[in-house]
Structures are given as C-alpha cells and as structure tokens.
PDB file of C-alpha atoms and ligand atoms in Angstrom:
ATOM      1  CA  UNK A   1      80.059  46.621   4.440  1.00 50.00           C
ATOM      2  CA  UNK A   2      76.679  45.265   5.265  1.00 63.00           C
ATOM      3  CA  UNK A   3      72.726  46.174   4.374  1.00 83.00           C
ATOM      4  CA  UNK A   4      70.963  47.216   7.796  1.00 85.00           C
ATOM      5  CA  UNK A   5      67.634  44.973   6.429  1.00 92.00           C
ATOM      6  CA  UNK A   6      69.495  41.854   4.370  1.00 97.00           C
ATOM      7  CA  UNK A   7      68.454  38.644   6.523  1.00 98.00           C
ATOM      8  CA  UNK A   8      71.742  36.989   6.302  1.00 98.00           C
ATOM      9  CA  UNK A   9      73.664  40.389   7.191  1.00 98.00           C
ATOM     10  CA  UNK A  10      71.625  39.756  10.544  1.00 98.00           C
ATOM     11  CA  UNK A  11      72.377  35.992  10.304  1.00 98.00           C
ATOM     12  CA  UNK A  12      76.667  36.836   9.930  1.00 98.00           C
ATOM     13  CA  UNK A  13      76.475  39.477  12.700  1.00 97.00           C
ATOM     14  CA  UNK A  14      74.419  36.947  14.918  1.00 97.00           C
ATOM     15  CA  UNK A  15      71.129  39.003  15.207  1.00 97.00           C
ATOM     16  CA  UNK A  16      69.642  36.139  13.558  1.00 97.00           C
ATOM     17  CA  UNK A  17      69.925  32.523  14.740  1.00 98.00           C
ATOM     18  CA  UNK A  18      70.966  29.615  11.729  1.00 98.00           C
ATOM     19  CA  UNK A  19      72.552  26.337  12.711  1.00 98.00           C
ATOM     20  CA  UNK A  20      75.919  26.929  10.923  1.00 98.00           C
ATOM     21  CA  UNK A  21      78.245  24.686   9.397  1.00 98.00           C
ATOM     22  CA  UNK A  22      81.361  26.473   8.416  1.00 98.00           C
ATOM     23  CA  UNK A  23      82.423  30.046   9.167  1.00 98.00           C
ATOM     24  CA  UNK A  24      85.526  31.467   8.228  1.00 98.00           C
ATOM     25  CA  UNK A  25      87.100  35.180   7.706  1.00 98.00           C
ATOM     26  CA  UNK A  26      85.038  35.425   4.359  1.00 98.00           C
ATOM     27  CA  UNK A  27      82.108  32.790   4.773  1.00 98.00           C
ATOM     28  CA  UNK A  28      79.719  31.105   6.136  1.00 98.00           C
ATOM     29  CA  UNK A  29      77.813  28.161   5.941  1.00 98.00           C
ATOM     30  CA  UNK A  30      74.305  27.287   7.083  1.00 98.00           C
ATOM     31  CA  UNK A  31      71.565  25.132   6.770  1.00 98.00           C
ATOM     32  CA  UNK A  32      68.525  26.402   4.778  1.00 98.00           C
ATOM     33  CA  UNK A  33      65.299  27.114   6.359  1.00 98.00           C
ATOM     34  CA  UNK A  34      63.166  25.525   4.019  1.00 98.00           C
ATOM     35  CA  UNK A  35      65.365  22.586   3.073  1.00 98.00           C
ATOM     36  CA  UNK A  36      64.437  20.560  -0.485  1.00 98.00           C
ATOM     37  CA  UNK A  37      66.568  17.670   0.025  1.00 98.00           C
ATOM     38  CA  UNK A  38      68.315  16.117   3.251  1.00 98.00           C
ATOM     39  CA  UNK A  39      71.243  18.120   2.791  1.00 98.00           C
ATOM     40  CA  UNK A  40      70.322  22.177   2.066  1.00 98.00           C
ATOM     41  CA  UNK A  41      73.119  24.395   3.100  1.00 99.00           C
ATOM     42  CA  UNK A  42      73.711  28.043   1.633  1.00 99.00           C
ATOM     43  CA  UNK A  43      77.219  28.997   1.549  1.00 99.00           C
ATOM     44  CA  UNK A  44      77.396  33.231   1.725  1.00 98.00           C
ATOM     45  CA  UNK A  45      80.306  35.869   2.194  1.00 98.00           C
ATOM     46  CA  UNK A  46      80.224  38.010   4.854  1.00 98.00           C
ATOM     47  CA  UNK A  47      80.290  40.622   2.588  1.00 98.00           C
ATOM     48  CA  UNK A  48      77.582  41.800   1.229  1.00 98.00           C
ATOM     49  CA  UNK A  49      77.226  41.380  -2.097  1.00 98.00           C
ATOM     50  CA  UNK A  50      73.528  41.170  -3.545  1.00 98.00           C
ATOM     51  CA  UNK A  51      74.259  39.040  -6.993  1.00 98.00           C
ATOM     52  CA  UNK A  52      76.539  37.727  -9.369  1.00 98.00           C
ATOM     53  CA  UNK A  53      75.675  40.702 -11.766  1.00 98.00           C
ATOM     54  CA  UNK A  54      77.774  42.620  -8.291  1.00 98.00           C
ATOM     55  CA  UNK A  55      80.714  40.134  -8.973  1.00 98.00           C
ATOM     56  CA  UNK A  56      83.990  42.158 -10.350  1.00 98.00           C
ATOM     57  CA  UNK A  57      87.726  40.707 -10.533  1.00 98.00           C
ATOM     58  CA  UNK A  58      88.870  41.804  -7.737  1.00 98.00           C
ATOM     59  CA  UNK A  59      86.460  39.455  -6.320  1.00 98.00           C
ATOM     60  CA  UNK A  60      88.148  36.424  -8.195  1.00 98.00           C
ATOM     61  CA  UNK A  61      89.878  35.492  -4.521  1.00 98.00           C
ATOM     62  CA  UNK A  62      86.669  35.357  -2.523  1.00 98.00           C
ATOM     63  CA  UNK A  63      85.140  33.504  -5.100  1.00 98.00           C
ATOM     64  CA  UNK A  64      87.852  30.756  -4.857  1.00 98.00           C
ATOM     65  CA  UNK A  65      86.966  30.936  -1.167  1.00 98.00           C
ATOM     66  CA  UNK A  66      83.540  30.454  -1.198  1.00 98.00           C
ATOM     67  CA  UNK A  67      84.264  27.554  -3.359  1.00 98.00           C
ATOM     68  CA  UNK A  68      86.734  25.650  -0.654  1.00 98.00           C
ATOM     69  CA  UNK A  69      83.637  26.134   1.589  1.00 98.00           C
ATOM     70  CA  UNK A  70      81.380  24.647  -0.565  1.00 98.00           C
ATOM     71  CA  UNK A  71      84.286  21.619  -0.597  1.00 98.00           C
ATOM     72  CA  UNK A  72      84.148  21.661   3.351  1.00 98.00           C
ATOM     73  CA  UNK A  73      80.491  21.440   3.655  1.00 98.00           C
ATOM     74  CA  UNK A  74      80.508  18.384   1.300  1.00 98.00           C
ATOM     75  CA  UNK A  75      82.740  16.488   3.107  1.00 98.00           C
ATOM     76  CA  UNK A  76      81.538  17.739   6.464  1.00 98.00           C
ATOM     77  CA  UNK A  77      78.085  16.615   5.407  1.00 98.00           C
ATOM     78  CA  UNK A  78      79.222  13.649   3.533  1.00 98.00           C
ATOM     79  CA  UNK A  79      77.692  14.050  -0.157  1.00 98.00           C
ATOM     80  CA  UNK A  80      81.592  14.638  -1.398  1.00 98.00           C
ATOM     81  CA  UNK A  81      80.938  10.972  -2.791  1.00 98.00           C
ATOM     82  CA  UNK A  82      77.471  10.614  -3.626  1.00 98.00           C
ATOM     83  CA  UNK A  83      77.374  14.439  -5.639  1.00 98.00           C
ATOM     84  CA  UNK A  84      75.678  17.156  -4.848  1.00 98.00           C
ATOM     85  CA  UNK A  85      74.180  20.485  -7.021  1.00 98.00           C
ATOM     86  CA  UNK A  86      75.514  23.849  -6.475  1.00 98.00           C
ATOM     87  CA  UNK A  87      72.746  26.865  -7.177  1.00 98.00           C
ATOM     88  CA  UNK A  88      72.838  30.572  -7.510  1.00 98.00           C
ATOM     89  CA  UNK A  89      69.399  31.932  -8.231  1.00 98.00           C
ATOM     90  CA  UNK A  90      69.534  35.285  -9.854  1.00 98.00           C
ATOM     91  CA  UNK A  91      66.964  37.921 -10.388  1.00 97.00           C
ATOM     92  CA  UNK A  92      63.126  37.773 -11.038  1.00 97.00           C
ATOM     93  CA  UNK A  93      63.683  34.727 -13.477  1.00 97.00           C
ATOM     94  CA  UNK A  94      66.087  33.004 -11.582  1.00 98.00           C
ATOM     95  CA  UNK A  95      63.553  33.205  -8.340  1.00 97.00           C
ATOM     96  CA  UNK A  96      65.555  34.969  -5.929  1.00 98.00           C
ATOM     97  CA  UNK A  97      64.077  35.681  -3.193  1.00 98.00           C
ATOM     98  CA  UNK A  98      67.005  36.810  -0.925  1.00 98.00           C
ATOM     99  CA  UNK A  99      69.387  39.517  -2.129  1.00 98.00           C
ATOM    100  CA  UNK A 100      72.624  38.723  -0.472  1.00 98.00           C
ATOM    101  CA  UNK A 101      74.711  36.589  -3.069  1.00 98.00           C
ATOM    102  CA  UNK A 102      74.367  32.756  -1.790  1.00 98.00           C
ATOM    103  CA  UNK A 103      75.411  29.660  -3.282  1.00 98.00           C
ATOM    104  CA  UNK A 104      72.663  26.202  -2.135  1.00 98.00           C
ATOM    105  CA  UNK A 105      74.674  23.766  -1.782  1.00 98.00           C
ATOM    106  CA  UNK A 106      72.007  20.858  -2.042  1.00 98.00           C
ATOM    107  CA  UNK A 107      72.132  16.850  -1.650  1.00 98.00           C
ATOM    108  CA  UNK A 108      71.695  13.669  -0.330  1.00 98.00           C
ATOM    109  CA  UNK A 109      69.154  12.364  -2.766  1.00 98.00           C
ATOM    110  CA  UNK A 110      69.159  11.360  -6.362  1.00 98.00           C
ATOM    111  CA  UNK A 111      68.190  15.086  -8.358  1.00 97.00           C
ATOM    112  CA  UNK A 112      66.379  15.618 -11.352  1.00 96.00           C
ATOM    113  CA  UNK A 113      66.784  18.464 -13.510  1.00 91.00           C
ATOM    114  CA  UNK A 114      63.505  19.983 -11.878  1.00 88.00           C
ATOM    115  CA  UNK A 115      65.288  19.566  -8.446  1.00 82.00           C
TER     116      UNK A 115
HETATM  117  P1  DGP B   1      66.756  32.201  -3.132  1.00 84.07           P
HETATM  118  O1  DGP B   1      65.417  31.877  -3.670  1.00 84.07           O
HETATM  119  O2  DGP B   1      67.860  31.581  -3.998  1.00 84.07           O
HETATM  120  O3  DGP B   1      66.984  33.677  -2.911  1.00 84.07           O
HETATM  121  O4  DGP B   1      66.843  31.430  -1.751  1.00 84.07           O
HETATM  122  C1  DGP B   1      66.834  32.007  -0.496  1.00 84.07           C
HETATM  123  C2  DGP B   1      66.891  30.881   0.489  1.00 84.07           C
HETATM  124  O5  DGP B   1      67.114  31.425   1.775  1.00 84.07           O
HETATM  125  C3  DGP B   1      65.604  30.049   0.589  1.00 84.07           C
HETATM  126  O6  DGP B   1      65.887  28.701   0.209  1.00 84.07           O
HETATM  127  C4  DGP B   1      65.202  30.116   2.056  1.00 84.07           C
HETATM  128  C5  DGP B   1      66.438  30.651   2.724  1.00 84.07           C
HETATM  129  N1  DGP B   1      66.165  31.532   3.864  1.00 84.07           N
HETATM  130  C6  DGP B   1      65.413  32.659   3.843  1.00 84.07           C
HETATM  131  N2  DGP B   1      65.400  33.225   5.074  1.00 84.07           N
HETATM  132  C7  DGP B   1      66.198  32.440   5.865  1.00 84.07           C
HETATM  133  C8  DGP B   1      66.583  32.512   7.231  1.00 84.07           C
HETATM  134  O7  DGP B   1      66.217  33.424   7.979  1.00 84.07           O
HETATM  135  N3  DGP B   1      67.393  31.533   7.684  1.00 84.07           N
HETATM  136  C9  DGP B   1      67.831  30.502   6.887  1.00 84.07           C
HETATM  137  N4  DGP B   1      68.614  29.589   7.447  1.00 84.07           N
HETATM  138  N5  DGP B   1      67.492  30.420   5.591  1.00 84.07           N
HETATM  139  C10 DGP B   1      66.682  31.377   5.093  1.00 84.07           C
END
C-alpha cells in the first residue's frame, strides 16, 4: 500500500533520490534533508502509514523492526556510545510536516531539551 503524493512513498519506490543508510524488507533509513545536528537520519516503513494515531497491534512486529533499524543506524553512524534522541512528530502540535509515519533518529552533539 502506498499514497501516489507522500514524498517518502516516492523516496522507497526510488522516484525520489535520499542517500540511504539502511533498507530492509520493512524499512528504510535515510539522511534528513534539512539536518539539525551532524547525525539526522529518519527511519520509515515502507508501508505507508501516516501517524502513530494509524498504529494498531497487529503492527506490534514492524514496530520492533523499525526499532532494530534505529539500533543499526546508531552503530552504523557511531552515536550507539555517545546517545542519540529518537523523535516522532505528530499532528499540528507536534509540527509534522510529512505524513508518512517517521522516526528522526538525531545525534552527534550534546542536545538540549529545545533540540
Ligand atoms: P516532520 O516535521 O517530523 O514531519 O519532519 C519531516 C522531515 O522530513 C523534515 O525534517 C525534513 C524531511 N524531509 C522532507 N522532505 C524530504 C525529502 O525529500 N528528502 C529527505 N531526505 N528528507 C525530507
């Protein structure tokens, strides 16, 4: 399943270019285009899925793999050690701005609350 219009749809089916850094049956990893800190990488499923709120249980088993990716991009990108944030913006409040569920996986500097 995929939305015709969703940016990263275009980005998993290779219409769109990213500079990838894990991709799997289920996910992929990429670098942000607007990075905040050295390391900026959004970890997505090839699914499309456009929230949380879309989450059910049946998705408990991709949600356990989007989480080894976000283990393989820390260690690929070596902030495993020095910590890194994990960030799903939701909604209006929450600032998102792209509506394909995607988890920044962000790092390589010291992080305040504020980012
Ligand atoms: P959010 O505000 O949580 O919905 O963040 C969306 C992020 O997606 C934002 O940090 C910028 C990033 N982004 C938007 N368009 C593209 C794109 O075409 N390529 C890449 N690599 N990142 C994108």
């Amino acid at each position: 399943m995929h939305e015709e219009n969703c940016i990263f749809c275009k980005i998993i089916r290779g219409e769109l270019p990213s500079q990838k850094v894990h991709e799997d049956e289920e996910t992929l990893a990429f670098h942000d285009i607007n990075p905040i800190a050295p390391v900026h990488v959004l970890v997505v499923p090839k699914r499309h899925i456009a929230s949380v709120l879309e989450l059910t249980e049946t998705d408990a088993p991709l949600i356990g793999r989007i989480h080894r990716t976000i283990q393989r991009v820390a260690k690929e990108l070596g902030v495993d050690e020095s910590g890194f944030r994990v960030v799903t913006n939701t909604g209006a409040h929450g600032q998102q701005t792209v509506f394909h569920l995607h988890y920044h996986v962000i790092g390589g500097r010291q992080l305040t609350w504020t980012m």
